[in-house]
Amino acid sequence: MHLTVRLWRLAFWCAGAALITSATPGAAAELLPTTATQWDGFYIGGQLGGAWSNTDWHYDNHNWFNTIGPALVGTNFDLDGSGVQGGGQGGFNYQSGAWVFGVEGSASAADLDASRKSPFFPDADIYSTKIDWLATATGRVGYAQDRWLAYAKAGWAGVDIDLTLFDHDTPVRASSSTWANGWTVGGGAEYALTKGFSLAVEYDYADLDTDRWRLPCANCGTGVGGGTPIVDGDITVQSVTARLNYRFGD
């Protein structure tokens, strides 16, 4: 809840900054471009929007949470979450004619929590996952016309993810956090409000994975009917964000 409030405050601050800049007497006339916008140079900004995660998990072993004695009950489960995502980005553009090429890095806090009953022991076990942070490093290519820039991007993505398995009858808990790496693609449309400020709407898709992730479990035991969980994970995150950028150009 506190994270969500802070992200909405960031959005109001960004919107207010743009309004104040454009509303200052005489500033609009001086800053609004009279010719096609030039996108060259460095820029920084903030972003805020909604995000959706899908996490598919596979047990690599027989463990406390998927066996009855020597019998294997199942291996696959999934958890889906949705929430708010917000943070900042910075990058550099090089423009040649109407074409714009660039690189960008971003880091966002996220509020993507999901929880469900175990598909194997629904009366006893609860599974939950949480994504707190998302980072990207991408290349961009775009096409500019007047004040508009349409662009696509692709590159590396990483998320900080937690996974918890809890048997409330025993109780036994297996829990850990890790950094998952993968790739991302996306695109958007950006509009120059002034010579410095621009507003964009962007869609992004990230696909990440974890391999043989061991979840520490002090009470899982060993042998028949026990064992520490080892899981593989396939994680996807989709987001739609509004972005306010400031360009350090002429």
Coordinates of N, CA and C in Angstrom, one line a residue:
M1 N 0.8 -1.2 0.0 CA 0.0 0.0 0.0 C 0.9 1.3 0.0
H2 N 1.9 1.3 0.9 CA 2.8 2.5 0.9 C 3.5 2.7 -0.4
L3 N 4.0 1.6 -1.0 CA 4.6 1.7 -2.3 C 3.7 2.3 -3.4
T4 N 2.4 1.8 -3.4 CA 1.5 2.4 -4.4 C 1.3 3.8 -4.2
V5 N 1.1 4.3 -2.9 CA 1.0 5.7 -2.6 C 2.2 6.5 -3.1
R6 N 3.4 6.0 -2.9 CA 4.6 6.7 -3.3 C 4.6 6.8 -4.8
L7 N 4.2 5.8 -5.5 CA 4.2 5.8 -7.0 C 3.2 6.8 -7.6
W8 N 2.0 6.9 -7.0 CA 1.0 7.9 -7.4 C 1.5 9.3 -7.1
R9 N 2.2 9.5 -6.0 CA 2.8 10.8 -5.7 C 3.8 11.2 -6.8
L10 N 4.6 10.2 -7.3 CA 5.6 10.5 -8.3 C 4.9 10.9 -9.6
A11 N 3.7 10.3 -9.9 CA 3.0 10.6 -11.1 C 2.5 12.1 -11.0
F12 N 1.9 12.4 -9.9 CA 1.4 13.8 -9.7 C 2.5 14.8 -9.8
W13 N 3.7 14.5 -9.3 CA 4.8 15.4 -9.3 C 5.3 15.6 -10.8
C14 N 5.3 14.5 -11.6 CA 5.8 14.6 -13.0 C 4.8 15.5 -13.8
A15 N 3.5 15.2 -13.6 CA 2.4 15.9 -14.3 C 2.5 17.4 -13.9
G16 N 2.7 17.7 -12.6 CA 2.7 19.1 -12.1 C 3.9 19.8 -12.7
A17 N 5.1 19.1 -12.8 CA 6.2 19.8 -13.4 C 6.0 20.2 -14.8
A18 N 5.4 19.3 -15.6 CA 5.1 19.6 -17.0 C 4.1 20.8 -17.1
L19 N 3.1 20.8 -16.3 CA 2.1 21.9 -16.3 C 2.7 23.2 -15.9
I20 N 3.5 23.2 -14.9 CA 4.2 24.5 -14.4 C 5.1 25.0 -15.5
T21 N 5.8 24.1 -16.2 CA 6.8 24.6 -17.2 C 6.0 25.2 -18.4
S22 N 4.9 24.6 -18.8 CA 4.2 25.1 -20.0 C 3.3 26.2 -19.6
A23 N 3.0 26.4 -18.3 CA 2.1 27.5 -18.0 C 2.8 28.8 -17.6
T24 N 4.1 28.8 -17.4 CA 4.9 29.9 -17.0 C 4.8 31.0 -18.1
P25 N 4.4 32.3 -17.8 CA 4.2 33.3 -18.8 C 5.4 33.4 -19.7
G26 N 5.2 33.3 -21.0 CA 6.2 33.5 -22.0 C 7.0 32.2 -22.3
A27 N 6.9 31.2 -21.3 CA 7.7 30.0 -21.5 C 7.2 29.2 -22.6
A28 N 5.9 29.1 -22.8 CA 5.4 28.2 -23.8 C 5.8 28.7 -25.2
A29 N 5.7 30.0 -25.3 CA 6.1 30.6 -26.6 C 7.5 30.4 -27.0
E30 N 8.4 30.4 -25.9 CA 9.8 30.2 -26.2 C 10.2 28.8 -26.4
L31 N 9.5 27.9 -25.6 CA 9.9 26.5 -25.6 C 9.3 25.6 -26.6
L32 N 8.1 25.9 -27.0 CA 7.4 25.0 -28.0 C 8.1 25.1 -29.3
P33 N 8.4 23.9 -29.9 CA 9.2 24.0 -31.2 C 8.4 24.5 -32.3
T34 N 9.0 25.3 -33.2 CA 8.3 25.9 -34.3 C 8.6 25.0 -35.6
T35 N 9.6 24.1 -35.5 CA 9.8 23.2 -36.6 C 9.8 21.8 -36.0
A36 N 10.2 20.8 -36.9 CA 10.2 19.4 -36.4 C 11.1 19.3 -35.2
T37 N 10.6 18.6 -34.2 CA 11.4 18.4 -33.0 C 12.7 17.6 -33.3
Q38 N 13.8 18.0 -32.7 CA 15.1 17.3 -32.7 C 15.2 16.5 -31.4
W39 N 15.4 15.2 -31.6 CA 15.5 14.3 -30.5 C 16.9 13.9 -30.0
D40 N 17.9 14.6 -30.6 CA 19.3 14.3 -30.2 C 19.6 14.6 -28.8
G41 N 20.5 13.8 -28.2 CA 21.0 14.1 -26.9 C 20.6 13.2 -25.8
F42 N 21.0 13.6 -24.6 CA 20.7 12.8 -23.4 C 19.3 13.2 -22.8
Y43 N 18.6 12.3 -22.1 CA 17.4 12.6 -21.5 C 17.2 11.7 -20.2
I44 N 16.4 12.2 -19.3 CA 16.0 11.5 -18.1 C 14.5 11.7 -17.9
G45 N 13.9 10.8 -17.1 CA 12.5 11.0 -16.9 C 11.9 10.0 -15.9
G46 N 10.6 10.0 -15.7 CA 9.9 9.1 -14.8 C 8.8 8.4 -15.5
Q47 N 8.4 7.3 -15.0 CA 7.3 6.5 -15.6 C 6.4 6.0 -14.5
L48 N 5.1 5.7 -14.9 CA 4.2 5.2 -14.0 C 3.1 4.5 -14.8
G49 N 2.6 3.3 -14.3 CA 1.6 2.6 -15.0 C 1.2 1.3 -14.4
G50 N 0.5 0.4 -15.1 CA 0.1 -0.9 -14.6 C 0.9 -2.0 -15.2
A51 N 1.1 -3.1 -14.5 CA 1.9 -4.2 -14.9 C 1.2 -5.5 -14.5
W52 N 1.5 -6.6 -15.3 CA 0.9 -7.9 -15.1 C 2.0 -8.9 -15.2
S53 N 2.0 -9.8 -14.2 CA 3.0 -10.9 -14.3 C 2.4 -12.3 -14.3
N54 N 3.0 -13.2 -15.0 CA 2.7 -14.6 -15.1 C 3.9 -15.4 -14.8
T55 N 3.8 -16.2 -13.7 CA 5.0 -17.0 -13.3 C 4.6 -18.5 -13.4
D56 N 5.3 -19.3 -14.2 CA 5.0 -20.7 -14.3 C 6.2 -21.4 -13.7
W57 N 5.9 -22.4 -12.8 CA 7.0 -23.0 -12.0 C 6.9 -24.5 -12.2
H58 N 8.1 -25.2 -12.1 CA 8.3 -26.6 -12.3 C 9.2 -27.1 -11.2
Y59 N 8.7 -28.1 -10.4 CA 9.6 -28.8 -9.5 C 10.6 -29.7 -10.2
D60 N 11.9 -29.5 -9.8 CA 12.9 -30.4 -10.4 C 13.1 -31.7 -9.6
N61 N 12.5 -31.8 -8.4 CA 12.7 -32.9 -7.5 C 11.5 -33.3 -6.8
H62 N 11.6 -34.5 -6.1 CA 10.6 -34.9 -5.1 C 10.9 -34.1 -3.8
N63 N 9.9 -33.4 -3.3 CA 10.2 -32.6 -2.1 C 8.9 -32.6 -1.2
W64 N 9.0 -31.9 -0.1 CA 8.0 -31.9 0.9 C 6.6 -31.4 0.3
F65 N 6.7 -30.5 -0.7 CA 5.4 -29.9 -1.1 C 4.8 -30.6 -2.3
N66 N 5.4 -31.7 -2.8 CA 4.7 -32.4 -4.0 C 4.7 -33.9 -3.9
T67 N 4.9 -34.4 -2.6 CA 4.9 -35.9 -2.5 C 4.0 -36.3 -1.3
I68 N 3.5 -37.5 -1.4 CA 2.9 -38.2 -0.3 C 3.7 -39.5 -0.1
G69 N 4.6 -39.5 0.9 CA 5.5 -40.6 1.0 C 6.3 -40.7 -0.2
P70 N 6.4 -41.9 -0.9 CA 7.2 -42.0 -2.1 C 6.5 -41.5 -3.3
A71 N 5.2 -41.2 -3.2 CA 4.4 -40.9 -4.4 C 4.5 -39.5 -4.8
L72 N 4.8 -39.2 -6.1 CA 4.9 -37.9 -6.6 C 3.5 -37.4 -7.0
V73 N 3.0 -36.3 -6.4 CA 1.6 -35.8 -6.7 C 1.6 -34.9 -7.9
G74 N 2.6 -34.1 -8.1 CA 2.6 -33.2 -9.3 C 3.9 -32.4 -9.4
T75 N 4.1 -31.7 -10.5 CA 5.3 -30.9 -10.6 C 5.1 -29.5 -11.1
N76 N 4.0 -29.1 -11.7 CA 3.8 -27.8 -12.2 C 2.8 -27.0 -11.5
F77 N 3.0 -25.7 -11.3 CA 2.1 -24.7 -10.8 C 2.4 -23.3 -11.3
D78 N 1.4 -22.4 -11.2 CA 1.6 -21.1 -11.7 C 0.9 -20.1 -10.8
L79 N 1.4 -18.8 -10.9 CA 0.9 -17.7 -10.1 C 0.9 -16.5 -11.0
D80 N -0.2 -15.8 -11.0 CA -0.4 -14.6 -11.8 C -0.7 -13.4 -10.9
G81 N 0.0 -12.2 -11.1 CA -0.2 -11.0 -10.3 C -0.4 -9.8 -11.2
S82 N -0.9 -8.7 -10.6 CA -1.0 -7.5 -11.2 C -0.9 -6.3 -10.2
G83 N -0.5 -5.2 -10.7 CA -0.3 -4.1 -9.8 C 0.2 -2.8 -10.5
V84 N 0.9 -2.0 -9.7 CA 1.4 -0.7 -10.1 C 2.9 -0.8 -10.3
Q85 N 3.4 -0.2 -11.4 CA 4.9 -0.1 -11.6 C 5.3 1.3 -11.9
G86 N 6.4 1.8 -11.2 CA 6.8 3.1 -11.5 C 8.3 3.3 -11.1
G87 N 8.9 4.2 -11.8 CA 10.3 4.4 -11.6 C 10.9 5.5 -12.5
G88 N 12.1 5.3 -13.0 CA 12.8 6.3 -13.8 C 13.6 5.6 -14.9
Q89 N 13.9 6.5 -15.9 CA 14.7 6.0 -17.1 C 15.6 7.1 -17.5
G90 N 16.6 6.8 -18.2 CA 17.6 7.7 -18.8 C 18.2 7.1 -20.1
G91 N 18.6 8.0 -21.0 CA 19.2 7.4 -22.2 C 19.8 8.5 -23.1
F92 N 20.2 8.1 -24.3 CA 20.8 9.0 -25.3 C 20.2 8.7 -26.7
N93 N 19.9 9.7 -27.4 CA 19.4 9.6 -28.8 C 20.3 10.2 -29.8
Y94 N 20.4 9.6 -31.0 CA 21.1 10.1 -32.1 C 20.2 10.2 -33.3
Q95 N 20.0 11.3 -33.9 CA 19.0 11.5 -35.0 C 19.7 11.7 -36.3
S96 N 19.3 10.9 -37.3 CA 19.8 11.1 -38.7 C 18.5 11.2 -39.6
G97 N 18.3 12.5 -40.0 CA 17.0 12.7 -40.8 C 15.8 12.4 -39.9
A98 N 14.9 11.6 -40.3 CA 13.7 11.3 -39.5 C 14.0 10.1 -38.6
W99 N 15.1 9.4 -38.8 CA 15.4 8.2 -38.0 C 16.1 8.6 -36.7
V100 N 15.7 8.0 -35.6 CA 16.3 8.2 -34.3 C 16.7 6.9 -33.7
F101 N 18.0 6.8 -33.3 CA 18.6 5.7 -32.7 C 19.1 6.0 -31.3
G102 N 18.9 5.1 -30.4 CA 19.3 5.4 -29.0 C 19.5 4.2 -28.1
V103 N 20.0 4.4 -26.9 CA 20.1 3.4 -25.8 C 19.4 4.0 -24.6
E104 N 18.9 3.1 -23.8 CA 18.2 3.5 -22.6 C 18.3 2.5 -21.5
G105 N 18.4 3.0 -20.2 CA 18.4 2.1 -19.1 C 17.2 2.6 -18.2
S106 N 16.6 1.6 -17.5 CA 15.5 2.0 -16.6 C 15.5 1.1 -15.4
A107 N 14.9 1.6 -14.3 CA 14.7 0.8 -13.1 C 13.3 1.2 -12.5
S108 N 12.5 0.2 -12.1 CA 11.2 0.5 -11.7 C 10.9 -0.3 -10.4
A109 N 10.2 0.3 -9.5 CA 9.6 -0.5 -8.4 C 8.3 -1.0 -8.8
A110 N 8.0 -2.2 -8.3 CA 6.7 -2.9 -8.8 C 6.0 -3.4 -7.5
D111 N 4.7 -3.6 -7.7 CA 3.8 -4.1 -6.7 C 3.1 -5.3 -7.2
L112 N 3.8 -6.4 -7.7 CA 3.2 -7.5 -8.3 C 3.2 -8.7 -7.4
D113 N 2.1 -8.8 -6.6 CA 2.0 -9.9 -5.7 C 0.9 -10.9 -6.1
A114 N 1.1 -12.2 -5.8 CA 0.1 -13.2 -6.2 C 0.2 -14.3 -5.1
S115 N -1.0 -14.9 -4.8 CA -1.0 -16.0 -3.8 C -2.1 -16.9 -4.2
R116 N -1.9 -18.2 -4.0 CA -3.0 -19.2 -4.3 C -2.7 -20.5 -3.5
K117 N -3.8 -21.3 -3.4 CA -3.6 -22.6 -2.8 C -2.8 -23.6 -3.7
S118 N -2.1 -24.5 -3.1 CA -1.3 -25.4 -3.8 C -2.3 -26.3 -4.6
P119 N -1.9 -26.6 -5.9 CA -2.8 -27.5 -6.7 C -2.6 -28.9 -6.3
F120 N -1.7 -29.2 -5.4 CA -1.4 -30.6 -5.0 C -2.0 -30.9 -3.6
F121 N -1.9 -29.9 -2.7 CA -2.5 -30.0 -1.3 C -3.2 -28.7 -1.0
P122 N -4.4 -28.5 -1.6 CA -5.1 -27.2 -1.5 C -5.6 -26.9 -0.1
D123 N -5.8 -27.9 0.8 CA -6.2 -27.7 2.1 C -5.1 -27.4 3.1
A124 N -3.9 -27.5 2.7 CA -2.8 -27.4 3.6 C -1.7 -26.3 3.2
D125 N -1.5 -26.2 1.9 CA -0.4 -25.4 1.4 C -0.8 -24.2 0.7
I126 N -0.1 -23.1 0.9 CA -0.3 -21.8 0.2 C 1.0 -21.4 -0.5
Y127 N 0.9 -21.1 -1.8 CA 2.0 -20.6 -2.5 C 1.9 -19.1 -2.8
S128 N 3.0 -18.3 -2.7 CA 2.9 -16.9 -3.0 C 4.2 -16.4 -3.7
T129 N 4.0 -15.4 -4.5 CA 5.2 -14.8 -5.2 C 5.1 -13.3 -5.2
K130 N 6.2 -12.6 -5.3 CA 6.2 -11.2 -5.3 C 7.4 -10.7 -6.2
I131 N 7.1 -9.7 -7.1 CA 8.1 -9.0 -7.9 C 8.2 -7.6 -7.4
D132 N 9.3 -7.2 -6.9 CA 9.5 -5.9 -6.3 C 10.2 -4.9 -7.3
W133 N 11.1 -5.4 -8.1 CA 11.9 -4.5 -8.9 C 12.1 -5.1 -10.3
L134 N 12.1 -4.2 -11.3 CA 12.3 -4.5 -12.7 C 13.3 -3.5 -13.3
A135 N 14.4 -4.0 -14.0 CA 15.4 -3.2 -14.6 C 15.6 -3.6 -16.0
T136 N 15.9 -2.7 -16.9 CA 16.1 -3.0 -18.3 C 17.3 -2.2 -18.9
A137 N 17.9 -2.7 -19.9 CA 18.9 -2.0 -20.7 C 18.6 -2.3 -22.2
T138 N 18.3 -1.3 -22.9 CA 17.7 -1.6 -24.3 C 18.3 -0.7 -25.3
G139 N 18.3 -1.1 -26.6 CA 18.5 -0.3 -27.7 C 17.2 0.2 -28.3
R140 N 17.1 1.4 -28.9 CA 15.9 1.9 -29.4 C 16.1 2.4 -30.9
V141 N 15.0 2.3 -31.7 CA 15.0 2.8 -33.0 C 13.6 3.4 -33.2
G142 N 13.6 4.7 -33.8 CA 12.3 5.3 -34.0 C 12.3 6.2 -35.2
Y143 N 11.1 6.6 -35.5 CA 10.9 7.5 -36.7 C 10.1 8.7 -36.2
A144 N 10.7 9.9 -36.5 CA 10.2 11.2 -36.1 C 9.4 11.9 -37.2
Q145 N 8.3 12.6 -36.8 CA 7.6 13.4 -37.7 C 7.0 14.5 -36.9
D146 N 7.3 15.8 -37.2 CA 6.8 17.0 -36.5 C 7.2 16.8 -35.0
R147 N 6.2 16.8 -34.1 CA 6.5 16.6 -32.7 C 6.4 15.2 -32.2
W148 N 6.1 14.3 -33.1 CA 5.9 12.9 -32.8 C 7.1 12.0 -33.0
L149 N 7.3 11.0 -32.1 CA 8.3 10.0 -32.3 C 7.7 8.6 -32.0
A150 N 7.7 7.8 -33.0 CA 7.2 6.4 -32.8 C 8.5 5.5 -32.7
Y151 N 8.6 4.6 -31.7 CA 9.8 3.9 -31.5 C 9.5 2.4 -31.1
A152 N 10.6 1.6 -31.3 CA 10.6 0.2 -30.8 C 11.9 0.0 -30.0
K153 N 11.9 -0.9 -29.1 CA 13.0 -1.1 -28.3 C 13.2 -2.6 -27.9
A154 N 14.4 -3.0 -27.6 CA 14.7 -4.4 -27.3 C 16.0 -4.5 -26.5
G155 N 16.1 -5.5 -25.7 CA 17.3 -5.7 -24.9 C 17.2 -6.6 -23.7
W156 N 18.0 -6.3 -22.7 CA 18.0 -7.1 -21.5 C 17.0 -6.7 -20.5
A157 N 16.5 -7.6 -19.7 CA 15.6 -7.3 -18.5 C 15.9 -8.2 -17.4
G158 N 15.7 -7.7 -16.2 CA 15.9 -8.5 -15.0 C 14.9 -8.1 -13.9
V159 N 14.5 -9.0 -13.1 CA 13.5 -8.8 -12.0 C 14.0 -9.4 -10.7
D160 N 13.6 -8.8 -9.6 CA 13.8 -9.3 -8.3 C 12.5 -10.0 -7.9
I161 N 12.6 -11.3 -7.6 CA 11.4 -12.1 -7.4 C 11.5 -12.9 -6.1
D162 N 10.4 -13.0 -5.3 CA 10.4 -13.9 -4.2 C 9.4 -15.0 -4.4
L163 N 9.7 -16.2 -3.9 CA 8.7 -17.3 -3.9 C 8.7 -17.9 -2.5
T164 N 7.5 -18.2 -2.0 CA 7.3 -18.8 -0.7 C 6.3 -19.9 -0.8
L165 N 6.6 -21.1 -0.3 CA 5.8 -22.2 -0.2 C 5.5 -22.5 1.3
F166 N 4.3 -22.5 1.7 CA 4.0 -22.6 3.2 C 2.9 -23.7 3.4
D167 N 3.3 -24.7 4.3 CA 2.4 -25.7 4.8 C 2.0 -25.3 6.1
H168 N 0.7 -24.8 6.2 CA 0.3 -24.2 7.5 C -0.2 -25.2 8.5
D169 N -0.3 -26.5 8.1 CA -0.7 -27.6 9.0 C 0.5 -28.0 9.9
T170 N 1.8 -27.9 9.3 CA 2.9 -28.5 10.0 C 3.5 -27.6 11.1
P171 N 3.9 -26.3 11.0 CA 4.1 -25.6 9.8 C 5.5 -25.8 9.2
V172 N 5.6 -25.8 7.9 CA 6.8 -25.8 7.2 C 6.8 -24.8 6.1
R173 N 7.9 -24.0 6.0 CA 8.0 -22.9 5.1 C 9.3 -23.0 4.3
A174 N 9.2 -22.9 3.0 CA 10.3 -22.8 2.1 C 10.2 -21.4 1.4
S175 N 11.3 -20.6 1.5 CA 11.2 -19.2 0.9 C 12.5 -18.7 0.5
S176 N 12.6 -17.9 -0.6 CA 13.8 -17.3 -1.0 C 13.5 -16.2 -2.0
S177 N 14.5 -15.4 -2.3 CA 14.4 -14.4 -3.3 C 15.6 -14.5 -4.2
T178 N 15.4 -14.1 -5.5 CA 16.5 -14.2 -6.5 C 16.3 -13.2 -7.5
W179 N 17.4 -13.0 -8.3 CA 17.4 -12.1 -9.5 C 17.3 -12.9 -10.7
A180 N 16.2 -12.7 -11.5 CA 16.0 -13.5 -12.8 C 16.3 -12.6 -13.9
N181 N 17.0 -13.2 -14.9 CA 17.4 -12.4 -16.1 C 16.7 -12.9 -17.3
G182 N 16.6 -12.0 -18.3 CA 15.9 -12.4 -19.6 C 16.0 -11.3 -20.6
W183 N 15.0 -11.2 -21.5 CA 15.0 -10.2 -22.5 C 13.7 -9.5 -22.5
T184 N 13.7 -8.3 -23.2 CA 12.5 -7.5 -23.2 C 12.3 -6.9 -24.6
V185 N 11.1 -6.7 -25.1 CA 10.8 -5.9 -26.3 C 9.6 -5.0 -25.9
G186 N 9.5 -3.9 -26.7 CA 8.4 -2.9 -26.4 C 8.4 -1.9 -27.5
G187 N 7.6 -0.9 -27.3 CA 7.5 0.2 -28.2 C 6.5 1.3 -27.6
G188 N 6.5 2.4 -28.3 CA 5.6 3.5 -27.8 C 5.6 4.6 -28.8
A189 N 4.9 5.7 -28.4 CA 4.7 6.9 -29.1 C 5.0 8.1 -28.1
E190 N 5.8 9.0 -28.6 CA 6.3 10.1 -27.7 C 5.9 11.4 -28.4
Y191 N 5.5 12.4 -27.6 CA 5.1 13.7 -28.2 C 5.8 14.8 -27.4
A192 N 6.4 15.7 -28.2 CA 7.2 16.8 -27.6 C 6.2 17.9 -27.1
L193 N 6.1 18.1 -25.8 CA 5.3 19.2 -25.2 C 6.0 20.5 -25.4
T194 N 7.3 20.5 -25.2 CA 8.2 21.7 -25.3 C 9.5 21.3 -25.9
K195 N 10.5 22.2 -25.9 CA 11.8 21.8 -26.4 C 12.4 20.8 -25.5
G196 N 12.1 20.9 -24.2 CA 12.7 19.9 -23.3 C 11.9 18.8 -22.9
F197 N 10.6 19.0 -22.6 CA 9.7 18.0 -22.1 C 9.0 17.2 -23.2
S198 N 8.8 15.9 -23.0 CA 8.0 15.1 -23.9 C 7.2 14.1 -23.0
L199 N 6.1 13.7 -23.6 CA 5.2 12.7 -22.9 C 5.0 11.5 -23.8
A200 N 5.1 10.3 -23.2 CA 5.0 9.1 -24.0 C 4.1 8.1 -23.3
V201 N 3.6 7.2 -24.2 CA 2.9 6.0 -23.7 C 3.6 4.8 -24.3
E202 N 4.0 3.8 -23.4 CA 4.8 2.7 -23.8 C 4.3 1.4 -23.4
Y203 N 4.4 0.4 -24.2 CA 4.1 -1.0 -23.8 C 5.4 -1.8 -23.8
D204 N 5.5 -2.7 -22.8 CA 6.7 -3.5 -22.7 C 6.4 -5.0 -22.3
Y205 N 7.1 -5.9 -22.9 CA 7.0 -7.3 -22.6 C 8.3 -7.9 -22.2
A206 N 8.4 -8.5 -21.1 CA 9.7 -9.1 -20.6 C 9.5 -10.6 -20.3
D207 N 10.5 -11.4 -20.7 CA 10.5 -12.8 -20.5 C 11.8 -13.2 -19.8
L208 N 11.6 -13.8 -18.6 CA 12.8 -14.1 -17.8 C 12.7 -15.5 -17.2
D209 N 13.8 -16.1 -16.7 CA 13.7 -17.4 -16.1 C 14.7 -17.6 -15.0
T210 N 14.4 -18.7 -14.2 CA 15.3 -19.2 -13.2 C 15.5 -20.7 -13.4
D211 N 16.7 -21.2 -13.1 CA 17.0 -22.6 -13.3 C 17.5 -23.2 -12.0
R212 N 16.9 -24.3 -11.6 CA 17.3 -25.1 -10.5 C 17.5 -24.2 -9.2
W213 N 16.5 -23.4 -8.9 CA 16.5 -22.5 -7.8 C 16.1 -23.3 -6.5
R214 N 17.0 -23.3 -5.6 CA 16.8 -24.1 -4.3 C 16.2 -23.1 -3.3
L215 N 15.0 -23.5 -2.8 CA 14.3 -22.7 -1.8 C 14.7 -23.2 -0.4
P216 N 15.5 -22.5 0.4 CA 15.9 -22.9 1.8 C 14.6 -23.3 2.6
C217 N 14.7 -24.5 3.3 CA 13.6 -25.0 4.0 C 14.2 -25.7 5.2
A218 N 14.1 -25.1 6.4 CA 14.8 -25.7 7.6 C 14.1 -27.0 8.0
N219 N 12.8 -27.1 7.8 CA 12.0 -28.2 8.4 C 11.5 -29.2 7.3
C220 N 12.0 -29.1 6.1 CA 11.5 -30.0 5.0 C 12.0 -31.4 5.2
G221 N 13.1 -31.6 5.9 CA 13.6 -33.0 6.2 C 14.3 -33.5 4.9
T222 N 14.6 -34.8 5.0 CA 15.2 -35.6 3.9 C 14.5 -36.9 3.8
G223 N 14.9 -37.6 2.7 CA 14.4 -39.0 2.6 C 12.9 -39.0 2.0
V224 N 12.3 -40.1 2.2 CA 10.9 -40.3 1.6 C 9.9 -39.3 2.2
G225 N 9.2 -38.6 1.3 CA 8.2 -37.6 1.8 C 8.8 -36.3 2.2
G226 N 10.1 -36.1 2.1 CA 10.7 -34.8 2.5 C 11.6 -34.3 1.3
G227 N 12.4 -33.3 1.7 CA 13.3 -32.7 0.7 C 13.1 -31.2 0.5
T228 N 14.2 -30.5 0.2 CA 14.1 -29.1 0.0 C 13.7 -28.9 -1.5
P229 N 12.7 -28.0 -1.7 CA 12.2 -27.8 -3.1 C 13.3 -27.2 -4.0
I230 N 13.4 -27.7 -5.2 CA 14.2 -27.1 -6.3 C 13.3 -26.8 -7.5
V231 N 13.3 -25.6 -7.9 CA 12.3 -25.2 -9.0 C 12.9 -24.5 -10.1
D232 N 12.3 -24.6 -11.3 CA 12.6 -23.8 -12.5 C 11.4 -22.9 -12.6
G233 N 11.7 -21.6 -13.1 CA 10.7 -20.7 -13.3 C 10.7 -20.0 -14.6
D234 N 9.5 -19.8 -15.2 CA 9.4 -19.0 -16.5 C 8.5 -17.8 -16.1
I235 N 9.1 -16.6 -16.2 CA 8.4 -15.4 -15.7 C 8.2 -14.4 -16.8
T236 N 7.0 -13.9 -17.0 CA 6.7 -12.9 -18.0 C 6.1 -11.7 -17.3
V237 N 6.4 -10.5 -17.7 CA 5.9 -9.3 -17.1 C 5.5 -8.4 -18.3
Q238 N 4.2 -7.9 -18.3 CA 3.8 -7.0 -19.3 C 3.4 -5.7 -18.6
S239 N 3.7 -4.5 -19.2 CA 3.4 -3.3 -18.6 C 2.9 -2.2 -19.6
V240 N 2.1 -1.3 -19.2 CA 1.7 -0.1 -20.0 C 1.9 1.1 -19.1
T241 N 2.8 2.0 -19.5 CA 3.2 3.1 -18.7 C 3.1 4.4 -19.4
A242 N 2.9 5.5 -18.6 CA 3.0 6.9 -19.1 C 4.4 7.4 -18.7
R243 N 5.1 8.0 -19.6 CA 6.4 8.5 -19.3 C 6.6 10.0 -19.6
L244 N 7.2 10.7 -18.7 CA 7.5 12.1 -18.9 C 9.1 12.2 -18.9
N245 N 9.6 12.7 -20.0 CA 11.1 12.8 -20.2 C 11.5 14.3 -20.3
Y246 N 12.7 14.6 -19.9 CA 13.3 15.9 -20.2 C 14.6 15.7 -21.0
R247 N 14.7 16.3 -22.1 CA 15.8 16.2 -23.0 C 16.8 17.4 -22.8
F248 N 18.1 17.0 -22.7 CA 19.1 18.0 -22.5 C 19.7 18.4 -23.9
G249 N 18.8 18.9 -24.8 CA 19.3 19.3 -26.1 C 19.3 20.8 -26.2
D250 N 19.4 21.3 -27.5 CA 19.5 22.7 -27.7 C 18.1 23.3 -27.5

